[in-house]
Amino acid sequence: MIIKCPYCGPRDVIEFTYQGDATRKRPEPLSNDPDVWNAYVYDRSNPSGLHREFWLHSGGCRQHLVVTRDMTTHAISSVAFARDIASGGQA
Amino acid sequence: MTSSRLPRGGRVERSKSVRFTFDGKAYSGHPGDTLASALLASGITLFGRSFKYHRPRGVFAAGSDEPNALVTVLSGDVREPNVRATELEIHDGLVTQSQNRFPSLDHDFMAINQLAGPLFSAGFYYKTFMGPAIGPLRGTRFWMFCEKFIRRAAGLGKAGTAPDPDRYERMNAWCDVLVVGSGPAGLIAAEAAAGTGARVIIAEERPLPGGSLLASAETIDGRDPSVWAREKAAALAAMPNVRFLTRTSVWGYYDGNVLTAIEHVSDFKPNRTKGQPRQRHWIIRTGKTILATGAFERPMVFPGNDCPGVMLADAVRRFALEYGVAAGSNVTLFTNNDSAYEAARALSLAGVNIVAIVDVRADVSGACRDIATAANAELLTGHAVTGTHAGKTLSSITVQHFNAETCRVSGAPREIRTDCLGVSGGWSPAIHLASQAGGKPEWDEDLQAFLPPEPNQNWVVTGAAAGYMDTISVLSDAATKGSAKSRLILPPVEAPMLDASPAPVFQIEPSAKSQKAFVDFQHDVTADDVRLAYREGFHSVEHLKRYTTLGMATDQGKTSNVPGLAIMADARGISIPEAGTTRFRPPFTPVSFGALAGERYGDLRPHRLTPMHDWHLANGAKMYEAGLWHRPMIYGSHGETVEQAYVREARAVRQSVGIVDVSTLGKIDIQGPDAAELLDRVYTNMFSTLPVGKARYGLMLREDGLAFDDGTTWRLGETQFLMTTTTANAGPVMQHLEYYLDCIWPELRVHLTSVTDVWAGTAVAGPKARALLEACVTGTKVDNDTLPFMGIVHSKIEGVPVMVCRLSFSGELAYEVYCGSGYGTRVWEALLTAGKPFDVMPYGLEALGTLRIEKGHVTGAEIDGRASAHDLHLDWMLSKKKPFIGSAMLGREGLKDENRLSLVGLVSLDNQAITGGSHIVTDARPREPADSFGHVTAACYSPALGKYIALALVKHGTSMIGNRAFATDLLRGRHCPVEIVSHHMYDPEGSRMHG
């Protein structure tokens, strides 16, 4: 699998560290709702088809990327810096 | 003697000879021969014994699809088993051995297995080795008992035990177009692609380019096709944008158009150039892949089809045309399609005598008849071979009338004397790589074969692999597939008009009593086994494969796949596409482990050394590998045990002063307007309130509320912090912070830099620590007012700028001195000099551990990913004023459970050591610790207390204090009576470090 890092260019997957589901949203820090936190910490979906994931380019620029990937074919449809998306951008 | 060298023909260098041995006997061949062609030229037709029944077997194919002729290559003590004789190029001094026979190939005791044939049918292992329900050999124990006998009798070659002395290489490559195969399709497709300026890699499995053209009686451009191919290949190889790899087998197709290949660089050479690898493993990333992998001829399944002398018609042709070897003196062909006639024509032109052509079809075309007549061969249409007669090689075959519509055999058997039978059951496109890539193959009724699937990556299939079976259409297909813009002018081809579609006949089944008819030669799977699997309910192709092991041998069923499916489809009364096919998996041909490993073997870890490493070695340190780091364990004196050494070092720290190298601690420079805010969120305690010039001990949790890491963080400026982490967690903590900054809190203006290797650190600990520093630190005082507990000063030692922070891990008055790592040893030595009047003692990890165990400070042994802050008595650090990572999950049930393990101290009651990892039990008798209620995390002898002590995580820990128990460690034979005490075992008030 090759991930096209927006900073470093296309790189082999061995340079990256998987950092989990990028579709989850961290609950409000002050929230004490155990169900909401439990879902955030433990529940993961495993969709057949498109999925958004965080990948850290640990062997490169050390930026977290949001990778949209088809779980059945491993085809990657988009890659963006996590920071850009989290601050209002779209994947 | 049946097979022999023809007086002319082939591409071997007849003027030179090559000497080699097979089963201890010397033979000779010519450069360009394979082991198979050279042995056939010497009249050898028996190559090995079969997997289960030890039946005599000869050469069956002429290339990578060979199922039978597997040999072991010996080189000194090194043995490489299961090498295909049809691919093994001979060289002077080559030593080979046949396989699976005892005591010799000609006299094999295990051939008696043939008499026990019915015993070894499909599912034999499952049925026989379930074992009796009771007794010493019940259940799988019976299999374990029988296994060693079975293993000796059945199987392939034996692996060697000597280390592989050869070198292997790995190569990463990329290109615009990768062409797999250099037959007519590969050459033209590569020419078309290269003509557009694309960077092209061509990989050819065999030593010479040309594929099927190497054994063709057609002409291209008025010339022998092999000459045309050689010239075309040479022209391509000369182009600057083309890389032409021969002896390179592409064996795997992976995601992202990544393909893997093995190049045989020197294993065919008698003398390798020094440093030359034996094989090279290629990882090729390509824009587009052109699969021009050709097609494999299929056998027919008929009684006695496995004896030496029966081989693929194409193999007979290739031995004659490529190597100048007649596989028999009287050759018969047996076919269901026209390709055998082209083989007959080529063989006849090469001077091989054709006795007869047996064709299952009732009638054949005029072109076929003309060929048979020209070859002077008897044409038996509407006939089939129904038996063979052979000792160690074929002597005659039985033929009978056959109706291709009904697949019925009739009439009186007739015997034909022949010593070689070339069989053609049609052709299967080599779709292996396309199938690996993930597509589902499609059945073609006309060709009676699976065609490659629709591409799911950027690849195309061309030539015979795409189902084009005549040279003219192969060339025009390849030109288009090579490049849509191709303007290649294709050369004229002269070839007889033959039809590629076979009659749908896969098996000849004259009667239930006939000889065994083999489907998978390498695993000895017969047509009866396939039908038995059907009767026993294994209908799906996936079940068929696993129950009978059909197609699971080293040849991956290259010859057996389609006939096996056809027989199962017939048994089920469905069509072959309805029965389906299994997916091919890498590798296409066997790959050596050496090639996969390349140069990456042995200890590949980086070794991390502290700036003071050389000093430690020069001063008697015994080093300890902590993760990647090398750290001094003890500084041993002569005749001292490890325990004596660390006790001496720890005692010196408590009595006077010692220094220890702490450069391995993780260090992260955290800067930015929101640096304090970030720390408030990741640490359980408050950091925004920390004044500049002070440090604070911090604890981090994971999001699930469990403890993650601890360490001190120093506020160096309003917007700058230096975070320290445990040695082991330097990387994970960095990644943790990066994750939250990138993914959760991108609005925080903070920048992180790992500075672990930038600073050298030395801890100075003991009652005389301040006096030591006073003797060497310049530019500032270090008294209690200037440098209070958790204070930081910037100063110099011997002119080297240093940061000194007063903090303590040992429980003594202690400081950490940081300087630029290039000055680590200089500062270290300056500290030692300054400490001389106080008998300063360098101490290692063991003493460091002893000091912290006495104090009950936690490390990774206690922060083990399961312990909470509460379990470690660190709940005083959990701020109630702010949320932090993990705070929301602290209240969950699992973390409130009163049965959780919590931290306590242990004191040995028998004055002997407690061993790390011991279980805590109440039972005074040493036995399996089923009722364990805790475990020892760290243990030592405490010089301060004069006792053997330990830290432990124990159920109901705090309320157990004062109780007695046993620390049991049956592996080391230790069952130690202990008293459970508070984890603060030494100076619980902390008066010493505040002193």
Coordinates of C-alpha atoms in Angstrom, one line a residue, chain B residues 771-944:
Chain B
A771 CA 28.5 19.6 48.8
L772 CA 29.6 17.9 45.6
L773 CA 27.8 20.5 43.4
E774 CA 29.2 23.4 45.4
A775 CA 32.6 22.1 44.6
C776 CA 32.1 22.3 40.8
V777 CA 29.1 24.5 39.8
T778 CA 30.1 28.1 39.0
G779 CA 28.0 31.2 38.5
T780 CA 25.3 30.3 41.0
K781 CA 24.8 29.1 44.5
V782 CA 23.2 25.7 45.0
D783 CA 22.0 26.3 48.6
N784 CA 18.4 25.5 49.6
D785 CA 17.3 29.1 49.0
T786 CA 18.7 29.3 45.5
L787 CA 17.9 25.8 44.5
P788 CA 15.0 24.5 46.6
F789 CA 13.3 21.2 46.0
M790 CA 12.1 21.1 42.4
G791 CA 14.0 24.3 41.6
I792 CA 16.1 24.8 38.5
V793 CA 19.2 26.8 38.0
H794 CA 21.3 27.5 34.9
S795 CA 25.1 27.5 35.5
K796 CA 28.4 26.1 34.4
I797 CA 30.6 23.1 35.3
E798 CA 34.1 23.4 34.0
G799 CA 32.9 26.1 31.6
V800 CA 30.2 23.8 30.2
P801 CA 26.7 25.3 30.4
V802 CA 24.4 23.1 32.5
M803 CA 20.9 23.0 33.8
V804 CA 20.5 21.7 37.3
C805 CA 17.2 20.6 38.7
R806 CA 16.7 19.4 42.3
L807 CA 14.6 16.3 42.2
S808 CA 15.0 12.9 43.6
F809 CA 14.2 9.4 42.4
S810 CA 16.4 7.7 45.1
G811 CA 14.8 9.5 48.1
E812 CA 18.0 11.3 48.9
L813 CA 19.0 14.9 48.5
A814 CA 19.5 14.7 44.7
Y815 CA 19.9 16.8 41.6
E816 CA 19.8 16.1 37.9
V817 CA 22.5 17.9 35.8
Y818 CA 21.8 18.3 32.1
C819 CA 24.3 19.5 29.6
G820 CA 24.7 19.3 25.8
S821 CA 25.3 15.6 24.9
G822 CA 28.7 16.4 23.4
Y823 CA 29.9 17.4 26.9
G824 CA 28.4 14.5 28.7
T825 CA 31.6 12.8 29.6
R826 CA 33.4 16.0 30.5
V827 CA 30.7 17.0 33.0
W828 CA 30.5 13.4 34.3
E829 CA 34.2 13.4 35.0
A830 CA 34.0 16.9 36.6
L831 CA 31.3 15.6 39.0
L832 CA 33.5 12.6 39.9
T833 CA 36.5 14.9 40.5
A834 CA 34.4 17.2 42.7
G835 CA 33.0 14.3 44.6
K836 CA 36.4 12.7 45.4
P837 CA 36.6 14.1 48.9
F838 CA 33.2 12.4 49.6
D839 CA 34.1 9.1 48.0
V840 CA 31.6 9.6 45.2
M841 CA 30.4 6.3 43.7
P842 CA 29.1 5.9 40.1
Y843 CA 26.1 3.6 40.3
G844 CA 24.2 1.5 37.8
L845 CA 20.7 0.4 37.0
E846 CA 20.6 -2.2 39.8
A847 CA 21.4 0.3 42.5
L848 CA 19.1 2.8 40.9
G849 CA 16.3 0.1 41.1
T850 CA 17.2 -0.8 44.7
L851 CA 17.0 2.8 45.8
R852 CA 13.6 3.3 44.2
I853 CA 12.2 0.0 45.5
E854 CA 13.2 1.0 49.0
K855 CA 11.2 4.3 48.4
G856 CA 8.3 2.6 46.7
H857 CA 8.6 4.7 43.5
V858 CA 6.9 3.2 40.5
T859 CA 8.4 2.5 37.0
G860 CA 7.2 0.6 34.0
A861 CA 7.1 -2.7 36.0
E862 CA 4.2 -1.2 38.0
I863 CA 2.7 1.1 35.3
D864 CA 2.0 -2.0 33.3
G865 CA -1.0 -0.8 31.2
R866 CA -3.4 -2.4 33.7
A867 CA -2.8 -0.3 36.8
S868 CA -4.8 2.8 37.6
A869 CA -3.4 5.9 39.4
H870 CA -5.4 4.7 42.5
D871 CA -3.8 1.2 42.3
L872 CA -0.4 2.9 42.5
H873 CA -1.5 5.3 45.3
L874 CA -1.1 8.2 42.9
D875 CA -4.7 9.4 43.2
W876 CA -3.4 12.5 45.0
M877 CA -2.1 13.6 41.6
L878 CA -5.6 13.5 40.0
S879 CA -6.8 17.1 39.7
K880 CA -10.4 17.8 40.5
K881 CA -10.2 21.3 39.0
K882 CA -9.9 20.4 35.3
P883 CA -10.6 17.6 32.8
F884 CA -7.5 15.7 31.5
I885 CA -7.0 12.7 29.2
G886 CA -8.5 9.8 31.0
S887 CA -10.4 11.8 33.6
A888 CA -13.8 11.0 32.2
M889 CA -13.2 7.2 32.4
L890 CA -12.0 7.2 36.0
G891 CA -15.3 6.6 37.5
R892 CA -16.2 3.5 35.5
E893 CA -17.0 0.3 37.3
G894 CA -13.9 -1.6 36.4
L895 CA -11.7 1.0 38.0
K896 CA -13.7 1.2 41.1
D897 CA -13.7 -2.6 41.7
E898 CA -12.3 -3.3 45.2
N899 CA -10.7 -6.5 44.0
R900 CA -8.2 -4.6 42.0
L901 CA -4.5 -5.1 42.6
S902 CA -2.7 -2.3 44.4
L903 CA 0.9 -1.5 45.2
V904 CA 2.4 -2.8 48.4
G905 CA 5.9 -3.7 49.7
L906 CA 7.1 -7.2 50.7
V907 CA 9.7 -8.2 53.1
S908 CA 11.3 -11.6 52.9
L909 CA 10.9 -13.5 56.2
D910 CA 13.5 -16.2 55.5
N911 CA 16.3 -13.8 54.7
Q912 CA 16.6 -15.0 51.1
A913 CA 15.8 -13.2 47.9
I914 CA 12.3 -12.8 46.6
T915 CA 12.2 -13.5 42.8
G916 CA 10.6 -11.1 40.4
G917 CA 7.4 -12.3 38.9
S918 CA 6.5 -14.5 41.9
H919 CA 2.9 -15.1 42.6
I920 CA 1.5 -14.1 46.0
V921 CA -0.4 -16.9 47.7
T922 CA -1.5 -17.9 51.2
D923 CA -0.8 -21.6 50.9
A924 CA 2.3 -22.6 52.7
R925 CA 2.8 -25.6 50.4
P926 CA 4.5 -24.9 47.1
R927 CA 2.0 -25.8 44.3
E928 CA 0.5 -24.4 41.2
P929 CA -0.6 -20.9 42.2
A930 CA -4.2 -21.2 41.3
D931 CA -5.2 -19.0 44.2
S932 CA -2.7 -16.3 43.4
F933 CA -3.8 -12.8 44.5
G934 CA -1.0 -10.8 43.3
H935 CA 2.5 -10.7 41.8
V936 CA 6.0 -9.3 42.5
T937 CA 7.0 -6.5 40.2
A938 CA 10.5 -5.8 41.4
A939 CA 12.8 -7.2 44.1
C940 CA 16.2 -6.5 45.6
Y941 CA 18.3 -6.7 48.7
S942 CA 17.9 -3.4 50.6
P943 CA 21.2 -2.3 52.2
A944 CA 19.3 0.5 54.0

